[in-house]
Amino acid sequence: MSGWLAERLASQGYAGRAALVVQDADTAETLHTEGADETFPAASIIKLWLLVRGLRAAQVGQTGLGERLSMQAEDRVPGSGVLHDLGAGLALSWLDLLTLMVTVSDNTATNLVIGRLGLPDLQAWLAEEWPQTRLVGRLQLPPDQQSEAQRRGERNSTTAAQAADLLGRLYRSELLDAAHTALALGILGRQQYRDVLARHLPRDASGEALYQSLSKSGELRGVHHDAGLLLLPRPLSVALLSVGGSDPREHPDNRDVDLLAATIWPLLATLGQVSGGHSY
């Protein structure tokens, strides 16, 4: 690992590797790139692609936003989210599932989305549009339900370049019509995990953020990703992917998360033309 970010992280004792891509969200101009095409486990940022494809399905009439899917006991899987704690038989709308998949990173909702859209169709779409992004199967399944690829040890994967590209194209309404783009951005703006990209956004005297962050995080042991749109004076599409962190805690005070957030913010503030406010 080498480059601006690598040098700063290494100087502060960071044990892993990281990739960072920053684009002007309006023009698609690349403003900073480091490790852009390195492959990382996707963790939960794979849900960005599922959100876009899920809303595209609604846009073209393959599904309806109000279509309801019933969650059965066998659908519930562990990990992030809330549905695994709720009763079987709950009927959720398509929009509910997409919202839960992103805002609280719900794995059960994600698997229902994958099942409705069809894994082979999703894989074919990714191979055509984002060939460095792979979805090998549903999340958190027991071994007897995993795909062959998962049993071989393969994982969902992506790159910082592909995540930044997806977000920029979404922002510019290149992937969805205006109404469904607005839905996607609204859902991303309500994501509840804001430990990296949004951590140091400047705030007013009352503590309110001066700028919006529309993002999706992803976390596994030693893996900390955050990809999103920062609606700064110059709007940015940002993807930060990292692996090999030494703090195993899933906790807001994770040392690797703190370091990543603090290290990239001065660059993002400069590229986004930010001035004023209090950064906490």
PDB file of C-alpha atoms in Angstrom:
ATOM      1  CA  MET A   1       0.000   0.000   0.000  1.00  0.00           C
ATOM      2  CA  SER A   2       1.410   3.399  -0.996  1.00  0.00           C
ATOM      3  CA  GLY A   3       0.155   6.936  -1.504  1.00  0.00           C
ATOM      4  CA  TRP A   4      -1.106   9.906   0.461  1.00  0.00           C
ATOM      5  CA  LEU A   5      -3.595   8.007   2.600  1.00  0.00           C
ATOM      6  CA  ALA A   6      -1.321   5.028   3.104  1.00  0.00           C
ATOM      7  CA  GLU A   7       1.519   7.198   4.332  1.00  0.00           C
ATOM      8  CA  ARG A   8      -0.649   9.038   6.834  1.00  0.00           C
ATOM      9  CA  LEU A   9      -2.272   5.898   8.155  1.00  0.00           C
ATOM     10  CA  ALA A  10       1.043   4.067   8.452  1.00  0.00           C
ATOM     11  CA  SER A  11       2.608   6.979  10.315  1.00  0.00           C
ATOM     12  CA  GLN A  12      -0.127   6.617  12.928  1.00  0.00           C
ATOM     13  CA  GLY A  13       0.268   2.861  13.310  1.00  0.00           C
ATOM     14  CA  TYR A  14      -2.575   1.637  11.123  1.00  0.00           C
ATOM     15  CA  ALA A  15      -2.015  -2.055  10.425  1.00  0.00           C
ATOM     16  CA  GLY A  16      -4.260  -2.560   7.401  1.00  0.00           C
ATOM     17  CA  ARG A  17      -4.653  -1.273   3.871  1.00  0.00           C
ATOM     18  CA  ALA A  18      -7.143   1.229   2.532  1.00  0.00           C
ATOM     19  CA  ALA A  19      -8.402   2.562  -0.774  1.00  0.00           C
ATOM     20  CA  LEU A  20      -9.976   5.951  -1.377  1.00  0.00           C
ATOM     21  CA  VAL A  21     -11.701   7.423  -4.424  1.00  0.00           C
ATOM     22  CA  VAL A  22     -13.179  10.924  -4.414  1.00  0.00           C
ATOM     23  CA  GLN A  23     -15.087  12.304  -7.374  1.00  0.00           C
ATOM     24  CA  ASP A  24     -16.909  15.530  -8.102  1.00  0.00           C
ATOM     25  CA  ALA A  25     -20.474  14.218  -7.966  1.00  0.00           C
ATOM     26  CA  ASP A  26     -21.709  16.789 -10.486  1.00  0.00           C
ATOM     27  CA  THR A  27     -19.088  16.273 -13.179  1.00  0.00           C
ATOM     28  CA  ALA A  28     -17.632  12.779 -12.425  1.00  0.00           C
ATOM     29  CA  GLU A  29     -14.138  14.319 -12.341  1.00  0.00           C
ATOM     30  CA  THR A  30     -11.802  12.224 -10.225  1.00  0.00           C
ATOM     31  CA  LEU A  31     -10.292  14.416  -7.516  1.00  0.00           C
ATOM     32  CA  HIS A  32      -8.334  11.794  -5.564  1.00  0.00           C
ATOM     33  CA  THR A  33      -7.644   8.138  -6.215  1.00  0.00           C
ATOM     34  CA  GLU A  34      -5.629   5.622  -4.256  1.00  0.00           C
ATOM     35  CA  GLY A  35      -5.979   1.870  -4.558  1.00  0.00           C
ATOM     36  CA  ALA A  36      -9.023   2.479  -6.736  1.00  0.00           C
ATOM     37  CA  ASP A  37      -9.087  -0.936  -8.413  1.00  0.00           C
ATOM     38  CA  GLU A  38      -7.952  -3.075  -5.482  1.00  0.00           C
ATOM     39  CA  THR A  39     -10.525  -5.717  -4.586  1.00  0.00           C
ATOM     40  CA  PHE A  40     -11.972  -5.680  -1.067  1.00  0.00           C
ATOM     41  CA  PRO A  41     -14.644  -7.765   0.638  1.00  0.00           C
ATOM     42  CA  ALA A  42     -17.796  -5.769  -0.049  1.00  0.00           C
ATOM     43  CA  ALA A  43     -19.351  -6.204   3.394  1.00  0.00           C
ATOM     44  CA  SER A  44     -22.594  -4.231   3.591  1.00  0.00           C
ATOM     45  CA  ILE A  45     -21.817  -1.705   0.876  1.00  0.00           C
ATOM     46  CA  ILE A  46     -22.995  -4.393  -1.566  1.00  0.00           C
ATOM     47  CA  LYS A  47     -26.423  -3.137  -0.471  1.00  0.00           C
ATOM     48  CA  LEU A  48     -25.835   0.027  -2.510  1.00  0.00           C
ATOM     49  CA  TRP A  49     -26.161  -1.991  -5.719  1.00  0.00           C
ATOM     50  CA  LEU A  50     -29.169  -3.864  -4.374  1.00  0.00           C
ATOM     51  CA  LEU A  51     -30.872  -0.567  -3.537  1.00  0.00           C
ATOM     52  CA  VAL A  52     -30.389   0.720  -7.076  1.00  0.00           C
ATOM     53  CA  ARG A  53     -31.511  -2.541  -8.669  1.00  0.00           C
ATOM     54  CA  GLY A  54     -34.475  -2.804  -6.317  1.00  0.00           C
ATOM     55  CA  LEU A  55     -35.700   0.668  -7.200  1.00  0.00           C
ATOM     56  CA  ARG A  56     -35.052   0.006 -10.868  1.00  0.00           C
ATOM     57  CA  ALA A  57     -37.323  -3.033 -10.577  1.00  0.00           C
ATOM     58  CA  ALA A  58     -40.050  -0.787  -9.171  1.00  0.00           C
ATOM     59  CA  GLN A  59     -39.465   1.826 -11.863  1.00  0.00           C
ATOM     60  CA  VAL A  60     -39.960  -0.655 -14.725  1.00  0.00           C
ATOM     61  CA  GLY A  61     -42.878  -2.460 -13.097  1.00  0.00           C
ATOM     62  CA  GLN A  62     -41.078  -5.670 -12.161  1.00  0.00           C
ATOM     63  CA  THR A  63     -42.153  -4.985  -8.579  1.00  0.00           C
ATOM     64  CA  GLY A  64     -44.272  -2.353  -6.898  1.00  0.00           C
ATOM     65  CA  LEU A  65     -43.074  -0.187  -4.022  1.00  0.00           C
ATOM     66  CA  GLY A  66     -46.136  -1.366  -2.105  1.00  0.00           C
ATOM     67  CA  GLU A  67     -45.764  -5.047  -2.995  1.00  0.00           C
ATOM     68  CA  ARG A  68     -45.589  -7.070   0.213  1.00  0.00           C
ATOM     69  CA  LEU A  69     -43.284  -9.966   0.954  1.00  0.00           C
ATOM     70  CA  SER A  70     -43.895 -12.184   3.944  1.00  0.00           C
ATOM     71  CA  MET A  71     -40.913 -12.929   6.182  1.00  0.00           C
ATOM     72  CA  GLN A  72     -40.898 -16.545   7.328  1.00  0.00           C
ATOM     73  CA  ALA A  73     -38.981 -17.942  10.287  1.00  0.00           C
ATOM     74  CA  GLU A  74     -36.386 -19.525   7.984  1.00  0.00           C
ATOM     75  CA  ASP A  75     -35.722 -16.147   6.339  1.00  0.00           C
ATOM     76  CA  ARG A  76     -34.313 -14.625   9.513  1.00  0.00           C
ATOM     77  CA  VAL A  77     -30.522 -14.435   9.612  1.00  0.00           C
ATOM     78  CA  PRO A  78     -28.113 -13.012  12.211  1.00  0.00           C
ATOM     79  CA  GLY A  79     -25.987  -9.898  12.000  1.00  0.00           C
ATOM     80  CA  SER A  80     -27.074  -6.332  11.535  1.00  0.00           C
ATOM     81  CA  GLY A  81     -30.684  -5.245  11.410  1.00  0.00           C
ATOM     82  CA  VAL A  82     -33.922  -5.755  13.334  1.00  0.00           C
ATOM     83  CA  LEU A  83     -36.017  -8.281  11.418  1.00  0.00           C
ATOM     84  CA  HIS A  84     -34.283 -11.259  13.019  1.00  0.00           C
ATOM     85  CA  ASP A  85     -35.874 -10.150  16.299  1.00  0.00           C
ATOM     86  CA  LEU A  86     -39.401  -9.876  14.899  1.00  0.00           C
ATOM     87  CA  GLY A  87     -42.097 -12.498  14.469  1.00  0.00           C
ATOM     88  CA  ALA A  88     -42.467 -14.740  11.444  1.00  0.00           C
ATOM     89  CA  GLY A  89     -45.274 -13.881   9.062  1.00  0.00           C
ATOM     90  CA  LEU A  90     -44.586 -10.151   9.055  1.00  0.00           C
ATOM     91  CA  ALA A  91     -45.519  -8.711   5.642  1.00  0.00           C
ATOM     92  CA  LEU A  92     -43.233  -5.885   4.540  1.00  0.00           C
ATOM     93  CA  SER A  93     -43.567  -3.656   1.515  1.00  0.00           C
ATOM     94  CA  TRP A  94     -40.825  -3.548  -1.109  1.00  0.00           C
ATOM     95  CA  LEU A  95     -39.990   0.000  -0.040  1.00  0.00           C
ATOM     96  CA  ASP A  96     -39.854  -1.119   3.613  1.00  0.00           C
ATOM     97  CA  LEU A  97     -37.354  -3.844   2.744  1.00  0.00           C
ATOM     98  CA  LEU A  98     -35.123  -1.527   0.724  1.00  0.00           C
ATOM     99  CA  THR A  99     -35.235   1.048   3.517  1.00  0.00           C
ATOM    100  CA  LEU A 100     -34.364  -1.442   6.267  1.00  0.00           C
ATOM    101  CA  MET A 101     -31.611  -2.916   4.096  1.00  0.00           C
ATOM    102  CA  VAL A 102     -29.837   0.452   4.032  1.00  0.00           C
ATOM    103  CA  THR A 103     -30.838   2.485   7.079  1.00  0.00           C
ATOM    104  CA  VAL A 104     -30.090  -0.264   9.627  1.00  0.00           C
ATOM    105  CA  SER A 105     -28.209  -2.574   7.213  1.00  0.00           C
ATOM    106  CA  ASP A 106     -30.746  -5.354   7.805  1.00  0.00           C
ATOM    107  CA  ASN A 107     -29.410  -8.697   6.537  1.00  0.00           C
ATOM    108  CA  THR A 108     -32.786 -10.432   6.562  1.00  0.00           C
ATOM    109  CA  ALA A 109     -34.294  -7.647   4.455  1.00  0.00           C
ATOM    110  CA  THR A 110     -31.306  -7.904   2.119  1.00  0.00           C
ATOM    111  CA  ASN A 111     -31.826 -11.614   1.573  1.00  0.00           C
ATOM    112  CA  LEU A 112     -35.508 -11.079   0.821  1.00  0.00           C
ATOM    113  CA  VAL A 113     -34.502  -8.453  -1.753  1.00  0.00           C
ATOM    114  CA  ILE A 114     -31.963 -10.821  -3.333  1.00  0.00           C
ATOM    115  CA  GLY A 115     -34.534 -13.590  -3.415  1.00  0.00           C
ATOM    116  CA  ARG A 116     -37.165 -11.407  -5.083  1.00  0.00           C
ATOM    117  CA  LEU A 117     -34.783 -10.008  -7.706  1.00  0.00           C
ATOM    118  CA  GLY A 118     -33.061 -13.352  -8.318  1.00  0.00           C
ATOM    119  CA  LEU A 119     -29.397 -14.034  -7.659  1.00  0.00           C
ATOM    120  CA  PRO A 120     -28.545 -15.024 -11.287  1.00  0.00           C
ATOM    121  CA  ASP A 121     -30.132 -11.849 -12.665  1.00  0.00           C
ATOM    122  CA  LEU A 122     -28.283  -9.699 -10.126  1.00  0.00           C
ATOM    123  CA  GLN A 123     -25.003 -11.408 -10.954  1.00  0.00           C
ATOM    124  CA  ALA A 124     -25.522 -10.893 -14.685  1.00  0.00           C
ATOM    125  CA  TRP A 125     -26.343  -7.199 -14.165  1.00  0.00           C
ATOM    126  CA  LEU A 126     -23.239  -6.654 -12.046  1.00  0.00           C
ATOM    127  CA  ALA A 127     -21.029  -8.516 -14.511  1.00  0.00           C
ATOM    128  CA  GLU A 128     -22.230  -6.237 -17.298  1.00  0.00           C
ATOM    129  CA  GLU A 129     -22.280  -2.893 -15.480  1.00  0.00           C
ATOM    130  CA  TRP A 130     -19.749  -3.239 -12.617  1.00  0.00           C
ATOM    131  CA  PRO A 131     -17.572  -6.254 -13.425  1.00  0.00           C
ATOM    132  CA  GLN A 132     -15.312  -5.813 -10.406  1.00  0.00           C
ATOM    133  CA  THR A 133     -18.287  -6.053  -8.051  1.00  0.00           C
ATOM    134  CA  ARG A 134     -19.447  -9.584  -7.218  1.00  0.00           C
ATOM    135  CA  LEU A 135     -22.456 -10.896  -5.337  1.00  0.00           C
ATOM    136  CA  VAL A 136     -21.823 -14.580  -4.643  1.00  0.00           C
ATOM    137  CA  GLY A 137     -24.868 -15.262  -2.485  1.00  0.00           C
ATOM    138  CA  ARG A 138     -27.252 -14.229   0.240  1.00  0.00           C
ATOM    139  CA  LEU A 139     -25.883 -13.047   3.583  1.00  0.00           C
ATOM    140  CA  GLN A 140     -25.226 -14.885   6.845  1.00  0.00           C
ATOM    141  CA  LEU A 141     -26.570 -18.234   5.666  1.00  0.00           C
ATOM    142  CA  PRO A 142     -25.772 -21.546   7.385  1.00  0.00           C
ATOM    143  CA  PRO A 143     -23.356 -23.702   5.357  1.00  0.00           C
ATOM    144  CA  ASP A 144     -26.039 -26.023   3.995  1.00  0.00           C
ATOM    145  CA  GLN A 145     -27.847 -23.065   2.389  1.00  0.00           C
ATOM    146  CA  GLN A 146     -24.817 -21.301   0.948  1.00  0.00           C
ATOM    147  CA  SER A 147     -24.027 -21.090  -2.748  1.00  0.00           C
ATOM    148  CA  GLU A 148     -21.224 -23.185  -4.195  1.00  0.00           C
ATOM    149  CA  ALA A 149     -19.075 -20.072  -4.435  1.00  0.00           C
ATOM    150  CA  GLN A 150     -19.636 -19.297  -0.761  1.00  0.00           C
ATOM    151  CA  ARG A 151     -18.734 -22.859   0.232  1.00  0.00           C
ATOM    152  CA  ARG A 152     -15.479 -22.410  -1.695  1.00  0.00           C
ATOM    153  CA  GLY A 153     -14.749 -19.429   0.512  1.00  0.00           C
ATOM    154  CA  GLU A 154     -15.565 -16.715  -2.028  1.00  0.00           C
ATOM    155  CA  ARG A 155     -17.039 -13.480  -0.751  1.00  0.00           C
ATOM    156  CA  ASN A 156     -19.016 -10.557  -2.083  1.00  0.00           C
ATOM    157  CA  SER A 157     -16.423  -8.054  -3.298  1.00  0.00           C
ATOM    158  CA  THR A 158     -15.974  -4.651  -4.898  1.00  0.00           C
ATOM    159  CA  THR A 159     -13.549  -1.774  -5.396  1.00  0.00           C
ATOM    160  CA  ALA A 160     -13.508   1.850  -4.328  1.00  0.00           C
ATOM    161  CA  ALA A 161     -13.692   2.943  -7.959  1.00  0.00           C
ATOM    162  CA  GLN A 162     -16.866   0.971  -8.578  1.00  0.00           C
ATOM    163  CA  ALA A 163     -18.577   2.224  -5.409  1.00  0.00           C
ATOM    164  CA  ALA A 164     -17.746   5.863  -6.192  1.00  0.00           C
ATOM    165  CA  ASP A 165     -18.919   5.381  -9.775  1.00  0.00           C
ATOM    166  CA  LEU A 166     -22.257   3.913  -8.670  1.00  0.00           C
ATOM    167  CA  LEU A 167     -22.921   6.765  -6.256  1.00  0.00           C
ATOM    168  CA  GLY A 168     -21.943   9.460  -8.729  1.00  0.00           C
ATOM    169  CA  ARG A 169     -24.144   8.007 -11.443  1.00  0.00           C
ATOM    170  CA  LEU A 170     -27.006   7.710  -8.979  1.00  0.00           C
ATOM    171  CA  TYR A 171     -26.613  11.355  -7.942  1.00  0.00           C
ATOM    172  CA  ARG A 172     -26.669  12.483 -11.575  1.00  0.00           C
ATOM    173  CA  SER A 173     -29.871  10.468 -12.240  1.00  0.00           C
ATOM    174  CA  GLU A 174     -28.053   8.249 -14.730  1.00  0.00           C
ATOM    175  CA  LEU A 175     -29.347   5.011 -13.162  1.00  0.00           C
ATOM    176  CA  LEU A 176     -32.938   5.820 -12.184  1.00  0.00           C
ATOM    177  CA  ASP A 177     -35.586   8.344 -13.130  1.00  0.00           C
ATOM    178  CA  ALA A 178     -36.000  11.480 -11.013  1.00  0.00           C
ATOM    179  CA  ALA A 179     -38.623  10.032  -8.654  1.00  0.00           C
ATOM    180  CA  HIS A 180     -36.733   6.824  -7.907  1.00  0.00           C
ATOM    181  CA  THR A 181     -33.423   8.685  -7.645  1.00  0.00           C
ATOM    182  CA  ALA A 182     -35.017  10.873  -4.974  1.00  0.00           C
ATOM    183  CA  LEU A 183     -36.191   7.765  -3.119  1.00  0.00           C
ATOM    184  CA  ALA A 184     -32.695   6.263  -3.224  1.00  0.00           C
ATOM    185  CA  LEU A 185     -31.013   9.441  -1.993  1.00  0.00           C
ATOM    186  CA  GLY A 186     -33.607   9.844   0.749  1.00  0.00           C
ATOM    187  CA  ILE A 187     -32.971   6.313   2.005  1.00  0.00           C
ATOM    188  CA  LEU A 188     -29.190   6.817   1.950  1.00  0.00           C
ATOM    189  CA  GLY A 189     -29.645  10.061   3.856  1.00  0.00           C
ATOM    190  CA  ARG A 190     -31.349   8.176   6.692  1.00  0.00           C
ATOM    191  CA  GLN A 191     -28.627   5.595   7.210  1.00  0.00           C
ATOM    192  CA  GLN A 192     -27.966   5.338  10.939  1.00  0.00           C
ATOM    193  CA  TYR A 193     -24.258   4.418  10.866  1.00  0.00           C
ATOM    194  CA  ARG A 194     -22.260   7.630  10.402  1.00  0.00           C
ATOM    195  CA  ASP A 195     -18.903   6.866  11.952  1.00  0.00           C
ATOM    196  CA  VAL A 196     -16.544   7.668   9.057  1.00  0.00           C
ATOM    197  CA  LEU A 197     -17.584  10.004   6.227  1.00  0.00           C
ATOM    198  CA  ALA A 198     -20.043  12.003   8.323  1.00  0.00           C
ATOM    199  CA  ARG A 199     -18.087  11.910  11.563  1.00  0.00           C
ATOM    200  CA  HIS A 200     -16.338  15.261  11.136  1.00  0.00           C
ATOM    201  CA  LEU A 201     -18.902  17.174   9.132  1.00  0.00           C
ATOM    202  CA  PRO A 202     -18.948  20.782  10.382  1.00  0.00           C
ATOM    203  CA  ARG A 203     -21.924  21.645  12.555  1.00  0.00           C
ATOM    204  CA  ASP A 204     -23.687  24.765  13.664  1.00  0.00           C
ATOM    205  CA  ALA A 205     -23.799  26.014  17.247  1.00  0.00           C
ATOM    206  CA  SER A 206     -26.740  23.713  18.019  1.00  0.00           C
ATOM    207  CA  GLY A 207     -24.856  20.641  16.795  1.00  0.00           C
ATOM    208  CA  GLU A 208     -26.751  20.202  13.526  1.00  0.00           C
ATOM    209  CA  ALA A 209     -24.680  19.128  10.529  1.00  0.00           C
ATOM    210  CA  LEU A 210     -24.270  21.896   7.981  1.00  0.00           C
ATOM    211  CA  TYR A 211     -24.151  19.443   5.078  1.00  0.00           C
ATOM    212  CA  GLN A 212     -25.904  16.214   4.202  1.00  0.00           C
ATOM    213  CA  SER A 213     -24.278  12.787   4.075  1.00  0.00           C
ATOM    214  CA  LEU A 214     -26.041  10.127   1.959  1.00  0.00           C
ATOM    215  CA  SER A 215     -24.091   6.974   2.586  1.00  0.00           C
ATOM    216  CA  LYS A 216     -23.805   3.256   3.263  1.00  0.00           C
ATOM    217  CA  SER A 217     -21.263   1.774   5.624  1.00  0.00           C
ATOM    218  CA  GLY A 218     -19.967  -1.779   5.787  1.00  0.00           C
ATOM    219  CA  GLU A 219     -18.245  -3.615   8.574  1.00  0.00           C
ATOM    220  CA  LEU A 220     -16.733  -7.027   9.182  1.00  0.00           C
ATOM    221  CA  ARG A 221     -13.961  -8.008  11.552  1.00  0.00           C
ATOM    222  CA  GLY A 222     -11.065  -5.718  10.598  1.00  0.00           C
ATOM    223  CA  VAL A 223     -13.071  -4.265   7.694  1.00  0.00           C
ATOM    224  CA  HIS A 224     -14.414  -0.709   7.752  1.00  0.00           C
ATOM    225  CA  HIS A 225     -15.999   0.779   4.635  1.00  0.00           C
ATOM    226  CA  ASP A 226     -18.004   3.922   4.041  1.00  0.00           C
ATOM    227  CA  ALA A 227     -19.253   5.027   0.644  1.00  0.00           C
ATOM    228  CA  GLY A 228     -21.503   7.972   0.086  1.00  0.00           C
ATOM    229  CA  LEU A 229     -22.388  11.350  -1.283  1.00  0.00           C
ATOM    230  CA  LEU A 230     -21.287  14.358   0.732  1.00  0.00           C
ATOM    231  CA  LEU A 231     -23.389  17.342  -0.289  1.00  0.00           C
ATOM    232  CA  LEU A 232     -20.687  19.901   0.432  1.00  0.00           C
ATOM    233  CA  PRO A 233     -20.327  23.211  -1.473  1.00  0.00           C
ATOM    234  CA  ARG A 234     -18.752  20.977  -4.107  1.00  0.00           C
ATOM    235  CA  PRO A 235     -20.743  17.704  -3.872  1.00  0.00           C
ATOM    236  CA  LEU A 236     -18.492  14.656  -3.593  1.00  0.00           C
ATOM    237  CA  SER A 237     -18.901  10.970  -4.323  1.00  0.00           C
ATOM    238  CA  VAL A 238     -16.588   9.168  -1.911  1.00  0.00           C
ATOM    239  CA  ALA A 239     -15.656   5.534  -1.375  1.00  0.00           C
ATOM    240  CA  LEU A 240     -13.310   4.534   1.441  1.00  0.00           C
ATOM    241  CA  LEU A 241     -12.611   0.812   1.757  1.00  0.00           C
ATOM    242  CA  SER A 242     -10.301  -0.698   4.354  1.00  0.00           C
ATOM    243  CA  VAL A 243      -9.260  -4.122   5.542  1.00  0.00           C
ATOM    244  CA  GLY A 244      -6.797  -5.464   8.091  1.00  0.00           C
ATOM    245  CA  GLY A 245      -7.663  -3.159  10.978  1.00  0.00           C
ATOM    246  CA  SER A 246      -6.425  -4.271  14.381  1.00  0.00           C
ATOM    247  CA  ASP A 247      -9.347  -3.220  16.597  1.00  0.00           C
ATOM    248  CA  PRO A 248     -11.944  -6.047  16.474  1.00  0.00           C
ATOM    249  CA  ARG A 249     -14.728  -4.150  18.280  1.00  0.00           C
ATOM    250  CA  GLU A 250     -17.939  -3.219  16.516  1.00  0.00           C
ATOM    251  CA  HIS A 251     -18.163   0.002  18.463  1.00  0.00           C
ATOM    252  CA  PRO A 252     -18.309   3.754  17.676  1.00  0.00           C
ATOM    253  CA  ASP A 253     -14.981   4.201  19.461  1.00  0.00           C
ATOM    254  CA  ASN A 254     -13.215   1.607  17.328  1.00  0.00           C
ATOM    255  CA  ARG A 255      -9.657   2.928  16.992  1.00  0.00           C
ATOM    256  CA  ASP A 256      -9.390   2.106  13.284  1.00  0.00           C
ATOM    257  CA  VAL A 257     -12.653   3.916  12.542  1.00  0.00           C
ATOM    258  CA  ASP A 258     -11.516   6.956  14.506  1.00  0.00           C
ATOM    259  CA  LEU A 259      -8.223   7.030  12.615  1.00  0.00           C
ATOM    260  CA  LEU A 260      -9.770   6.591   9.179  1.00  0.00           C
ATOM    261  CA  ALA A 261     -12.355   9.309   9.778  1.00  0.00           C
ATOM    262  CA  ALA A 262      -9.871  11.824  11.156  1.00  0.00           C
ATOM    263  CA  THR A 263      -7.301  11.151   8.436  1.00  0.00           C
ATOM    264  CA  ILE A 264      -9.562  11.609   5.421  1.00  0.00           C
ATOM    265  CA  TRP A 265     -11.638  14.567   6.630  1.00  0.00           C
ATOM    266  CA  PRO A 266      -9.089  17.363   5.912  1.00  0.00           C
ATOM    267  CA  LEU A 267      -8.777  16.093   2.336  1.00  0.00           C
ATOM    268  CA  LEU A 268     -12.563  15.857   1.903  1.00  0.00           C
ATOM    269  CA  ALA A 269     -13.028  19.335   3.353  1.00  0.00           C
ATOM    270  CA  THR A 270     -10.485  20.774   0.918  1.00  0.00           C
ATOM    271  CA  LEU A 271     -11.871  18.976  -2.118  1.00  0.00           C
ATOM    272  CA  GLY A 272     -15.430  19.825  -1.081  1.00  0.00           C
ATOM    273  CA  GLN A 273     -14.551  23.485  -0.579  1.00  0.00           C
ATOM    274  CA  VAL A 274     -15.763  23.533   3.031  1.00  0.00           C
ATOM    275  CA  SER A 275     -15.231  26.458   5.348  1.00  0.00           C
ATOM    276  CA  GLY A 276     -16.816  27.540   8.612  1.00  0.00           C
ATOM    277  CA  GLY A 277     -18.766  25.659  11.256  1.00  0.00           C
ATOM    278  CA  HIS A 278     -17.508  23.521  14.092  1.00  0.00           C
ATOM    279  CA  SER A 279     -15.960  20.091  13.371  1.00  0.00           C
ATOM    280  CA  TYR A 280     -16.400  17.706  16.287  1.00  0.00           C
TER     281      TYR A 280
END
